[in-house]
Backbone as a ProteinNet text record, in pm:
[ID]
protein_1_A
[PRIMARY]
MNAIEKSRIEVDQITRPPRSHARVSVVIPTFNEAANLPHVFARLPLEELFEIILVDGHSTDDTIEIARQLCPSVRVLLQDGKGKGNALACGFAAVRGDIIVMLDADGSTDPQEIPAYVDALFDGADFAKGSRFMEGGGSVDITPLRMQGNRFLNGTVNALFGTDYSDLCYGYNAFWSDVRPTINVDCAGFEVETLINVRVAKAGLNVAEVPSIEHERIHGVSKLRPFRDGFRVLRTILVERFAKPLRPQASANATSA
[TERTIARY]
4776	4834.6	4726.1	4712.6	4610.6	4661.5	4570.5	4603.6	4714.5	4713.8	4816.8	4954.4	4963.9	5092.1	5142.4	5050.3	5089.3	5141.8	5074.7	5118.8	5254.5	5274.9	5400.9	5515.7	5491.6	5594.1	5627.1	5523.5	5545.5	5630.8	5604.7	5683.9	5826.4	5842.9	5975.8	6062.4	6001.3	6076.3	6121.4	6074.7	6110	6247.2	6330.1	6460.9	6449.3	6481.4	6472.6	6611.6	6621.8	6753.5	6815.9	6948	7013.7	6982.3	7004.8	6969.1	7039.3	7160.4	7237.3	7176.9	7091.7	7031.4	6879.1	6820.7	6675.2	6624.6	6518.2	6457	6329.7	6324.5	6211.8	6118.5	5992.3	5889.7	5793.4	5760	5665.1	5537.7	5423.7	5293.7	5217.2	5177	5108.5	4974.9	4862.8	4732.1	4704.7	4646.9	4618.4	4480.7	4422.8	4303.6	4301.2	4333.1	4338.2	4432.6	4556.7	4657.4	4772.5	4747.7	4854.6	4924.3	4849.3	4907.4	4995.8	4975	5050.5	5175.2	5177.8	5286.7	5425.4	5441.4	5576.5	5636.4	5556.7	5605.4	5640.8	5552.9	5574.7	5697	5708.6	5819.7	5953	5950.9	6074.6	6133.1	6050.6	6096.7	6120.6	6099.1	6125.3	6276.6	6322.9	6466.3	6498.2	6504	6511.8	6628.7	6740.2	6858.4	6836.4	6735.2	6708.3	6591	6531.2	6410.9	6439.2	6373.5	6383.7	6281.2	6159.8	6056	5949.7	5884	5770.2	5651.6	5545.7	5425.4	5312.8	5264.6	5152.4	5028.2	4929	4804.6	4696	4655.2	4564.3	4419.8	4329.2	4186.4	4116.9	4183	4126.8	4106.6	4215.5	4212	4168	4102.3	4059.4	4151.5	4254.9	4353.8	4481.2	4594	4719.7	4805.1	4742.7	4818.2	4920.7	4879.7	4971.2	5083	5048.7	5149.3	5251.5	5204.5	5295.5	5387.6	5333.1	5414.9	5527	5497.2	5599.4	5701.2	5660.2	5756	5851.3	5797.5	5878.3	5971.6	5924.5	6003.1	5973.8	6054.4	6028.3	6020.6	6083.5	6083	5961.8	5872.4	5757.1	5671.6	5622.5	5529	5387.9	5311	5175	5075.6	4984.8	4878.9	4744.3	4644.9	4507.3	4434.5	4377.5	4310.9	4188.4	4154	4043.7	3911	3909.1	3785.3	3786.2	3724.7	3719.2	3764.1	3815.1	3848.4	3994.9	4038	4177.1	4217.1	4127.1	4159	4187.2	4103.5	4124.8	4253.6	4282.6	4406	4528.4	4527.7	4641.6	4654.5	4542.3	4546.5	4609.2	4572	4629.9	4779.6	4819.2	4960.7	5041	4987.6	5057.5	5080.7	4981.3	4992	5101.4	5130.1	5227.5	5369.7	5387.7	5519.3	5619.3	5740.5	5849.1	5959.7	5946.6	6049	6030.1	6119.8	6117.1	6039.8	6034.6	5967.1	5867.4	5748.8	5643.6	5616.6	5616.6	5583.5	5455.7	5357.6	5232.5	5246.9	5225	5245.1	5127.2	5077	4968	5023.2	4937.8	4981.1	4947.8	4885.3	4837.9	4935.8	5052.6	5151.9	5140.3	5042	5022.5	5124.5	5176.3	5278.7	5412.1	5514.8	5643.6	5732.4	5766.3	5851.7	5988.3	6031.6	6161.5	6162.6	6045.8	6038.6	6056.9	6060.1	6069	6183.9	6304.9	6413.7	6382.5	6303.5	6268.9	6183.1	6094.1	6010.8	6097	6187	6276.3	6363.8	6411.4	6490	6411.6	6283.9	6200.9	6188.9	6178.8	6169.2	6299.7	6411.3	6539.8	6574.8	6503.6	6520.9	6436.8	6362.8	6289.8	6140.2	6084.9	5939.6	5900.6	5783.2	5723.6	5645.6	5592.1	5506.2	5539.9	5566.4	5596.1	5480.7	5409.6	5293	5320.5	5287.3	5307.2	5211	5256.1	5170.6	5189.3	5075.7	5076.9	5068.9	5040.9	5009	5107.4	5224.7	5330.5	5435.2	5526.7	5629.4	5707.3	5720	5788.4	5695.5	5568.7	5470.4	5384.2	5292.7	5203.8	5122.2	5028.4	4944.9	4903.3	4914.9	4863.7	4740.5	4690.2	4578.4	4452.1	4467.5	4352.3	4260.5	4130.3	4030.8	3993.9	3935.9	3892.5	3796	3706.3	3612	3684.3	3777	3853.2	3941	3993.3	4076	3995.6	3874.8	3791.4	3748.5	3715.9	3677.5	3790	3910.4	4025.3	4055.3	4040	4065.9	3968.8	3841.2	3741.2	3767.1	3790.8	3812.4	3942.9	4044.4	4172.1	4156.4	4082.8	4058.7	3979.1	3884.6	3804.2	3891.8	3981.9	4072.3	4165	4218.9	4307.5	4235.5	4108.6	4031.8	3995.2	3960.3	3912.1	4024.4	4140	4246.5	4373.4	4370.7	4485.5	4606.9	4584.7	4694.7	4722.7	4827.7	4863.6	4893.1	4810.6	4829.1	4801.4	4877.4	4849.2	4777.3	4773	4708.9	4655.5	4531.5	4469.4	4449.4	4397.4	4350.6	4450.4	4575.3	4678.2	4733.6	4751.8	4785.6	4931.9	5020.5	5163.6	5216.9	5244.4	5290	5391.2	5467.6	5561.8	5566.7	5593.3	5598.6	5676.4	5721.7	5789.4	5687.3	5727.9	5633.6	5580.7	5653.3	5604	5483.9	5449.9	5334.8	5204.2	5214.6	5095.5	4984.6	5014.8	4905.1	4831.1	4901	4837	4746	4791.4	4710.7	4592	4618.5	4513.5	4404.1	4441.9	4345.5	4229.5	4109.4	3989.9	3876	3912.2	3812.5	3838.2	3741.8	3751.9	3792.7	3749.4	3758.2	3868.2	3843.6	3941.8	3953.3	3870.3	3884.9	4006	4076.9	4186.9	4295.6	4330.3	4434.6	4393.9	4267.3	4218.7	4221	4176.1	4177.6	4318.7	4416.3	4554.2	4604.7	4580.8	4628.9	4568.5	4441.2	4374.9	4428.7	4448.5	4492.9	4635.9	4724	4859.4	4857.5	4765.7	4752.3	4698.6	4596	4537.4	4638.3	4730.3	4830.4	4949.2	4952.1	5061.4	5193.1	5188.6	5312.3	5374.1	5503.2	5573.7	5546.2	5483.5	5445.6	5524.2	5584.6	5655	5589	5562.1	5507.5	5622.1	5603.8	5704.8	5644	5705.6	5649.4	5649.1	5537.9	5523.7	5448.8	5485.8	5418.6	5324.8	5196.9	5099.6	5085.6	5106.7	5098.3	4962.1	4934.3	4810.9	4818.8	4704.8	4697	4738.2	4818.5	4870	4764.4	4709.1	4607.3	4488.3	4371.3	4254.1	4183.5	4079.6	3995.4	4002.9	4014	4020.9	3895.4	3916.7	3804.5	3748.7	3810.1	3764	3635.8	3537.9	3413	3403.4	3423.3	3437.8	3328.3	3201.1	3094.1	3079.9	3073.4	3059.7	3175.9	3298.2	3414.6	3437.3	3396.1	3405.9	3319.7	3198.6	3111.5	3167.9	3231	3293	3407.8	3484.3	3593.4	3539.1	3434.5	3376.1	3321.4	3255.2	3203.6	3317.1	3426.6	3542.2	3597.9	3606.6	3657.5	3570.9	3440.5	3349.8	3349.4	3352.5	3356.1	3482.7	3596.7	3723.9	3731.6	3666.6	3670.6	3605.2	3501.8	3427.3	3446	3538.3	3561.9	3641.5	3626.4	3705.2	3849.3	3945.7	4085	4096.4	4180.3	4193.9	4251.4	4188.7	4241.7	4272.7	4398.8	4435.6	4361.4	4314.4	4243.8	4333.3	4287.1	4361.8	4374	4488	4510.4	4432.4	4408.8	4341.6	4431.4	4367.8	4441.6	4440.5	4539.9	4542.1	4606.5	4572.7	4629.3	4728	4833	4931.6	4871.3	4913.1	4864.5	4974.7
25413.5	25417.8	25451	25369.9	25397.3	25496.2	25536.2	25640.1	25595.7	25466.2	25417	25423	25378.4	25381.3	25523.6	25616.1	25756.4	25814.1	25785.6	25835.6	25779.8	25650.2	25586	25647.4	25673.2	25733.1	25874.2	25952.1	26089.2	26092.1	26000.7	25995.1	25951.9	25852.8	25802.2	25909.4	26006.1	26109.6	26222.3	26221.9	26326.4	26297.7	26399.4	26385.5	26428.2	26338.2	26366.2	26387.1	26469.6	26503.2	26386.9	26386	26285	26312.9	26215.4	26230.6	26349.3	26375	26483.7	26620.6	26630.7	26759.3	26760.4	26648.7	26640.6	26720.8	26795	26877	26808.5	26779.7	26707.4	26805	26804	26889.2	26801.9	26845.6	26774.1	26857.3	26794.6	26862.2	26804.6	26892.6	26850.7	26922.9	26854	26916.4	26926	27037.9	27053.2	27114.9	27077	27143.8	27120.2	27224	27216.5	27106.4	27113.8	27014.2	27076.3	27188	27257.4	27166.6	27083	26998.4	26888.3	26851	26741.3	26787	26911.9	26957.9	26950.9	26978.8	26966.2	26827.6	26723.4	26586.6	26564	26606.5	26583.1	26658.4	26786.1	26866.3	26820.5	26770.8	26724.8	26603.7	26528	26406.5	26425.8	26544.8	26571.4	26572	26500.8	26503.5	26631.9	26742.2	26874.5	26888.1	26822.2	26835.5	26775.2	26691.6	26628.4	26693.4	26796.4	26856.3	26992.1	27016.4	27145.1	27244.1	27195.6	27284	27202.3	27268.6	27211.5	27302.1	27243.6	27319.9	27272.6	27359.8	27329.9	27393.4	27309.7	27359.4	27352.5	27467.3	27471.7	27494.9	27421.9	27433.1	27533.6	27648.6	27757.4	27709.8	27662.6	27614.1	27724.2	27682.3	27777.1	27772.8	27688.6	27686.7	27755.7	27726.9	27794.1	27714.4	27634.8	27550.3	27630.1	27737.9	27814.4	27878.4	27936.9	28001.9	27901.3	27785.1	27681.5	27632.9	27613.4	27568.3	27666.7	27795.7	27896.7	27907.4	27882.3	27880.8	27762.7	27648.7	27527.6	27531	27592.2	27597.2	27729.7	27832.9	27963.9	27964.2	27866.5	27862.9	27791.5	27738.6	27665.7	27756.3	27702.9	27776.4	27739.6	27839.2	27815.8	27866.9	27777.9	27812.2	27786.6	27864.3	27839.2	27774.6	27656.4	27588.1	27666.1	27648.6	27726.5	27653	27533.8	27457.4	27385.1	27269	27189.5	27046.5	26979.7	26838.6	26813.2	26691	26653.3	26653.6	26607.2	26604.8	26743.1	26838.5	26976	27033.1	27003.7	27053.8	27001.1	26871.9	26815	26874.1	26894.7	26954.5	27093.2	27170.8	27304.1	27294.6	27200.6	27184.5	27138.6	27041.3	26991.3	27103.8	27189.1	27297.2	27397.1	27408.2	27506.8	27453	27323.5	27260.6	27313.8	27337.4	27382.7	27277.9	27167.7	27064.6	26961	26863	26755.7	26634.1	26616.9	26504.3	26558	26498	26538.8	26425.6	26456.8	26360.1	26405.5	26315.7	26342.5	26294.7	26384.5	26349.4	26399.5	26315.3	26356.5	26435.9	26521.3	26610.5	26559	26442.8	26395.3	26303.4	26280.9	26193.8	26047.9	26013.9	25873.7	25826.2	25916.8	25881.4	25938.3	25857.3	25893.9	25962.2	26088.9	26158.7	26093.6	26014.6	25948.6	25843.4	25807.2	25710.3	25775.1	25906.6	25975.7	25924.2	25904.5	25855.2	25723	25636.2	25508.5	25531.9	25628.7	25661.9	25722.6	25809.9	25870.3	25763.2	25667.8	25556.8	25482.6	25456.6	25383.2	25459.4	25591.1	25671.9	25667.5	25672.1	25666.9	25525.3	25427.7	25290.8	25264.2	25364.4	25350.4	25370.7	25391.2	25410.7	25552.7	25564.3	25696.2	25740.6	25640.1	25665	25562.6	25610.4	25521.8	25530.4	25419.6	25420.1	25341.5	25402.1	25334.7	25218.5	25115.7	25000.7	24955.7	24943.8	24893	24742	24679.5	24537.1	24452.2	24505.4	24424.6	24398.1	24307.5	24274.7	24399.3	24422.7	24540.9	24654.7	24646	24748.3	24706.5	24794.6	24761.7	24882.2	24859.6	24968.3	24939.3	25041.1	25031.9	25119.9	25167.5	25262.1	25209.2	25126	25084	24992.4	25015.5	24934.8	24813	24708.9	24592.6	24630.9	24725.5	24768.8	24832.4	24922.1	24985.9	24884.8	24787.4	24683	24603.5	24562.8	24487	24570.4	24696.2	24784.5	24806.2	24829.8	24849.4	24723.4	24607.9	24481.3	24461.1	24492	24477.7	24576	24701.8	24804.2	24779.6	24734.5	24703	24589.3	24485.3	24373.8	24414.9	24506.5	24555.6	24627.2	24713.5	24785.3	24687.7	24590.8	24493.5	24415.9	24382.5	24307	24391.9	24517.4	24603.5	24666	24688.5	24761.3	24678.6	24552.3	24465.5	24501	24563.1	24600.6	24488.3	24506	24409.2	24482.6	24581.9	24662	24579.2	24605.9	24543.4	24639.1	24766.1	24867.9	24976.5	25017.3	25115.2	25250.9	25250.9	25374.7	25429.4	25443.8	25494.9	25623.4	25725.2	25856.8	25891.4	25795.1	25823.2	25778.1	25872.8	25842.5	25947	25914.4	26009.1	25985.4	26089.9	26075.1	26190.7	26166.5	26272.2	26380.4	26505.9	26615.4	26618.3	26557.6	26555.3	26462.4	26386.6	26296.9	26371.6	26494.8	26569.4	26574.6	26598.3	26602	26469	26359.1	26227.5	26207.4	26248.6	26233.8	26329.2	26456.6	26557.4	26546.8	26565.6	26551.3	26649.5	26594.6	26677.3	26629.8	26573.5	26531.1	26607	26602	26683	26605.5	26480.9	26412.5	26309.5	26213	26109.6	26004.9	26014.5	25924.2	25958.6	26065.3	26114.4	26008.9	25931.7	25830.5	25725.6	25684.7	25587.2	25645.5	25768.6	25834.9	25834.7	25871.9	25877.8	25739.2	25640	25505	25447.5	25475.3	25425.2	25494.9	25624.4	25697.3	25664.9	25640.5	25601.5	25462.1	25376.9	25244	25253.8	25336.4	25352.2	25408.8	25489.7	25551.2	25460.1	25344.8	25251.4	25294.7	25376.4	25422.7	25312.7	25327.3	25231.4	25264.1	25170.9	25191.5	25095.4	25148.3	25065.4	25084.1	24973.8	24983.6	24988.9	25073.6	25094.5	25055.9	24963.7	24926.8	25046.2	25063.5	25178.6	25137.9	25199.9	25176.3	25293.8	25264.2	25367.5	25373.5	25491.7	25511.6	25570.5	25571.4	25632.2	25783.8	25845.1	25990.9	26032.7	26136	26176.5	26252.6	26356.5	26437.3	26455.5	26475.9	26503.6	26377.6	26397.5	26288.6	26283.5	26163.5	26146.9	26202.2	26263.9	26318.3	26216.1	26097.6	25991.5	25929.1	25908	25840.8	25715.8	25596	25472.9	25448	25457.3	25425	25533.2	25657.4	25766.7	25768.7	25765	25774.1	25646.2	25531.5	25406.3	25407.5	25461.4	25471.1	25568.8	25674.8	25770.2	25704.2	25620.9	25548.6	25452.5	25376.6	25282.5	25354.4	25465.4	25543.5	25591.9	25635.2	25680.5	25567.4	25447.8	25332.5	25304.3	25303.7	25271.9	25381.1	25506.2	25616.4	25610.5	25586.2	25581.2	25461	25351.9	25232.2	25256.8	25336.1	25357.3	25497.4	25574.3	25710.6	25707.9	25812.5	25828.2	25859.9	25843.5	25876.3	26015.9	26029.2	26153.6	26264.4	26381.4	26501.7	26600	26629.9	26715.2	26848.2	26888.7	27014.6	27113.1	27236.2	27338	27296.6	27320.1	27282.9	27373.3	27321.4	27402	27517.1	27622.3	27738.9	27747.4	27811.9	27835.4	27970.4	28031	28160.1	28145	28226.5	28223.6	28283	28228.1	28280.6	28354.7
-5968.7	-5834.3	-5732.1	-5628.3	-5527.6	-5423.8	-5332	-5234.2	-5139.4	-5101.2	-5010.2	-5075.2	-5200.6	-5270.7	-5286.8	-5316	-5333.1	-5202.2	-5091.4	-4961.7	-4925.1	-4953.1	-4920.3	-5000.3	-5128.4	-5214	-5167.3	-5132.6	-5087.4	-4960.8	-4869	-4746	-4776.2	-4863.1	-4895.3	-4962	-5028.5	-5098.6	-5006.7	-4882.5	-4787.7	-4726.9	-4719.8	-4656.9	-4511.6	-4422.7	-4280.8	-4222.5	-4118.1	-4062.9	-3987.2	-3975.2	-3891.2	-3745.3	-3662.4	-3521.4	-3456.3	-3496.9	-3435	-3461	-3565	-3599.7	-3585.8	-3546.3	-3536.6	-3417.7	-3440.2	-3335.1	-3286.5	-3157.1	-3099.2	-3027.8	-3069.1	-3008.8	-2928.7	-2808.9	-2724.4	-2714.4	-2743.7	-2736	-2617.3	-2525.8	-2402.9	-2391.2	-2411.7	-2388.7	-2238	-2194.3	-2051.8	-2028.9	-1917.8	-1864.9	-1714.7	-1640.2	-1494	-1445.1	-1489.8	-1452.4	-1373	-1305.5	-1232.9	-1132.2	-1062.6	-958.2	-1015.4	-1142.3	-1202.2	-1277.4	-1318.9	-1404.3	-1339.3	-1208.8	-1151.3	-1170.9	-1154.7	-1175.9	-1322.7	-1412.9	-1556	-1605.8	-1572.8	-1622.8	-1563.6	-1439.9	-1377.3	-1448	-1518.8	-1584.8	-1735	-1785.5	-1927	-1953.6	-2054.9	-2089.6	-2167	-2095.9	-2158.3	-2254.4	-2223.7	-2309.4	-2448	-2461.9	-2590.6	-2664.9	-2606.7	-2665.3	-2728.3	-2837.3	-2905.9	-2852.1	-2824.5	-2772.3	-2699.7	-2605	-2533.6	-2561.3	-2617	-2648.9	-2558.7	-2475.8	-2387.8	-2448	-2480	-2539.7	-2433.5	-2386.5	-2272.8	-2315.2	-2249.6	-2278.9	-2189.6	-2168.1	-2086	-1941.9	-1881.1	-1743.1	-1647.2	-1540.1	-1437.2	-1315.8	-1318.8	-1212	-1261.7	-1200.4	-1234.4	-1332.7	-1417.9	-1511.1	-1590.6	-1652.5	-1738.7	-1656.2	-1543.6	-1459.6	-1408.3	-1364.4	-1315.2	-1426.6	-1545.5	-1658.2	-1687.1	-1684.2	-1712.3	-1600.8	-1478.3	-1368	-1380.8	-1419.3	-1430.9	-1550.3	-1659.6	-1783.1	-1854.7	-1828.8	-1888.8	-2041.2	-2105.4	-2252.1	-2311	-2226	-2276.5	-2364.9	-2475	-2560.8	-2518.6	-2478.9	-2431.9	-2534.6	-2575	-2669.3	-2604.2	-2643.1	-2602	-2718	-2694.8	-2805.7	-2850.2	-2977.6	-3034.9	-3028.8	-2968.9	-2954.7	-2822.5	-2818.9	-2696.8	-2725.6	-2621.4	-2632.9	-2664.7	-2633.2	-2652.8	-2799.5	-2886.4	-3028.8	-3082.5	-3047.2	-3091.8	-3035.5	-2907.5	-2846.2	-2919.8	-2951.6	-3023.6	-3163.7	-3231	-3364.4	-3358.7	-3257.6	-3241.5	-3215.4	-3131.1	-3101.1	-3221	-3294.4	-3413.5	-3514.4	-3531.8	-3629.4	-3592	-3462.8	-3416.7	-3406.5	-3422.6	-3406	-3508	-3459.9	-3548.3	-3560.9	-3486.9	-3488.1	-3596.4	-3598.7	-3697.8	-3647.3	-3516.3	-3453	-3351.4	-3348.4	-3255.2	-3158.3	-3030.2	-2925.3	-2856.6	-2846.3	-2776.3	-2632.5	-2537.4	-2396.4	-2314	-2223.7	-2134.8	-2017.1	-1960.5	-1852.7	-1714.1	-1704.5	-1573.8	-1501.8	-1561.4	-1500.1	-1538.9	-1621	-1658.7	-1761.8	-1842.1	-1940.6	-1894.1	-1896.6	-1839.7	-1944.4	-1925.2	-2022	-2040.6	-1942.2	-1954	-2064.3	-2116.5	-2225.5	-2362.3	-2369.5	-2499	-2584.9	-2531.8	-2617.4	-2687	-2625.1	-2688.5	-2812.6	-2807.2	-2922.9	-3034.5	-2996	-3094.9	-3159.5	-3081.1	-3135.8	-3243.9	-3217.9	-3313.6	-3444.8	-3437.9	-3559.3	-3638.4	-3568.6	-3639.7	-3684	-3634.2	-3682.9	-3807.1	-3853.7	-3979.5	-3974.2	-3855	-3844.9	-3883.2	-3943.2	-3966.3	-3842.8	-3772.1	-3656.4	-3549.1	-3427.7	-3314.9	-3216.1	-3197.9	-3110.5	-2982.6	-2870.4	-2744.2	-2727.1	-2658.2	-2630.5	-2486.4	-2416.1	-2279.2	-2275.6	-2391.2	-2392.7	-2470	-2500.9	-2560.1	-2452.2	-2480.5	-2382.9	-2344.2	-2216	-2167.2	-2131.4	-2175	-2143.4	-2026.2	-1986.5	-1877.2	-1835.6	-1747.1	-1696.7	-1553.5	-1470	-1333.1	-1317.6	-1430.7	-1426.2	-1494.1	-1595.6	-1674.4	-1593.2	-1604.7	-1533.7	-1617.8	-1557.9	-1636.6	-1749.1	-1723	-1826.1	-1943.5	-1915.3	-2022.3	-2094.5	-2022.1	-2082.4	-2185.8	-2149.1	-2240.1	-2359.5	-2332.4	-2441.4	-2539.8	-2489.6	-2576.1	-2657	-2593.2	-2662.8	-2779.6	-2753.9	-2860.8	-2974.2	-2941.6	-3043.6	-3118.5	-3047.2	-3110.3	-3210.2	-3170.1	-3261.1	-3382.7	-3364.5	-3476.6	-3578.5	-3530.1	-3620.8	-3693.1	-3621.1	-3685.8	-3795.1	-3771.1	-3869.8	-3990.5	-3967.9	-4076.4	-4158.3	-4094.6	-4163.5	-4184.3	-4144.8	-4167.6	-4083.8	-3970.1	-3882.7	-3782	-3706.2	-3603.3	-3472.6	-3443.9	-3323.4	-3198.5	-3093.5	-2965	-2870.6	-2906.6	-2823	-2914.9	-2894.3	-2983.1	-2916.3	-2795.1	-2732.1	-2630.6	-2672.8	-2584	-2643.1	-2559	-2611.1	-2619.6	-2593.3	-2598.4	-2733.1	-2820.8	-2955.8	-3000.7	-3104	-3162.7	-3313	-3388.3	-3533.5	-3595.1	-3717.6	-3792.3	-3827.6	-3819.1	-3842.2	-3985	-4079	-4217.1	-4234.2	-4130	-4135.4	-4103.5	-4057.4	-4017.1	-4122.5	-4250.7	-4349.3	-4360.7	-4337.2	-4342.5	-4222.9	-4105.7	-3984.4	-3986.5	-4014.7	-4032.1	-3925.1	-3800.3	-3690.6	-3706.7	-3717.2	-3735.4	-3645.2	-3530.2	-3432.3	-3302.5	-3212	-3091.4	-2967.1	-2954.2	-2825.9	-2812.5	-2721	-2690.2	-2800.5	-2903.1	-3016.9	-3102.1	-3065.9	-3148.6	-3168.6	-3064.7	-3081.5	-3184.8	-3181.6	-3279.2	-3419.2	-3433.7	-3564.1	-3622.5	-3541.1	-3587.5	-3626.1	-3539.4	-3567.8	-3694.8	-3716.9	-3836.9	-3961.9	-3954.8	-4073.7	-4112.8	-4016.9	-4055.9	-4117.8	-4072	-4131.6	-4274.3	-4293.9	-4426.6	-4526.3	-4475.5	-4563.2	-4589.7	-4524.4	-4547.4	-4486.9	-4382.7	-4320.6	-4234.5	-4210.6	-4126.2	-3979.3	-3908.8	-3769.8	-3680.6	-3576.1	-3478.5	-3342.9	-3274.5	-3139.8	-3038.6	-2938.9	-2835.4	-2700.8	-2627.1	-2496	-2401.3	-2331.7	-2243.5	-2116.9	-2006.1	-1878.9	-1850.4	-1836.3	-1801.9	-1650.3	-1594.7	-1450.8	-1413.4	-1285.2	-1238	-1248.5	-1277	-1269.3	-1128.4	-1117.8	-987.5	-907.7	-967.2	-901.2	-996	-937.2	-1018.4	-1064	-1143.6	-1192.4	-1344.1	-1398.3	-1543	-1610.3	-1725.8	-1802.1	-1900.7	-1905.6	-1994.3	-1940.7	-2028.9	-1994.6	-2082	-2021.1	-2099.8	-2202.2	-2164	-2258.8	-2365.9	-2322.4	-2418.7	-2516.6	-2463.6	-2550	-2628.4	-2571.2	-2645.2	-2770.4	-2759.1	-2876.4	-2978.7	-2931.4	-3024.7	-3100	-3029.9	-3094.9	-3200	-3164.9	-3259.7	-3381.8	-3360.8	-3473.6	-3563	-3502.6	-3580	-3665.4	-3608.2	-3682.6	-3805.7	-3787.4	-3897.4	-4003	-3959.2	-4055.6	-4139.3	-4073.9	-4145.9	-4239.5	-4201.1	-4285.5	-4420.5	-4422.1	-4546.7	-4604.3	-4546.6	-4594.4	-4723.9	-4801.7	-4923	-4882.9	-4977	-4944.8	-4885.7	-4784.6	-4710.5	-4796.8	-4787.1	-4849.9	-4737.7	-4711.4	-4599.9	-4601.2	-4482.9	-4466.3	-4393.2	-4382.3	-4309.1	-4162.5	-4101.9	-3963.9	-3870.4	-3748.6	-3648.4	-3606	-3555.4	-3511.6	-3360.6	-3305.4	-3162.2	-3138.5	-3027.2	-2993	-2880.5	-2882.8	-2776.1	-2650	-2537.6	-2410.6	-2337.2
[MASK]
+++++++++++++++++++++++++++++++++++++++++++++++++++++++++++++++++++++++++++++++++++++++++++++++++++++++++++++++++++++++++++++++++++++++++++++++++++++++++++++++++++++++++++++++++++++++++++++++++++++++++++++++++++++++++++++++++++++++++++++++++++++++++++++++++

């Protein structure tokens, strides 16, 4: 039995809750996003969520205070390293729900789309990945340079891993929490979405793409650097292509704030 077959069998043996009892956790990495949080929190479908976990990268503005004012029940963690990948790893490790939703704090991903991702999971997917480039999706934020880069990297992953992804470098995703050992996020930067997409493919998990509209960042400047982060993504793809079967490691730690 190969590693993919073993992973598939392990997932198939897991009993997941019915929708009426499923607990949805939202993980939001932040760094100086105080001005954007009122918009993001106002659009969260709170009645459908079990918990909101904000993982902060030691912001120097009022991000944490604003989050607690907007939602007193929010769980705030301080990441133990740097970068989006580390923040997500810290958040994933702290999740207590059955479903995990990855959401950006800059207003580019619309929280009102969360039910569509949850629908995809209850329709049989292990992992629901957002796509800006399938029918019903779109972006008003992506630049021509980023578009070309994503197209090249997406095609590379499809060729190397036998996938049929329409979008690779998008951070709006949702998955069952039992998938965490397979994903095992162990990177620091914006390559995290690629790492996750590649590892769920290598494990043979059921992946469903969900059309999503990417909006412009509301306030502030994007921390993404196309050339630097593009090379990190390409390196991640090549490393994963020739890596040995994944052995889950200890999850990242985070401290409550």
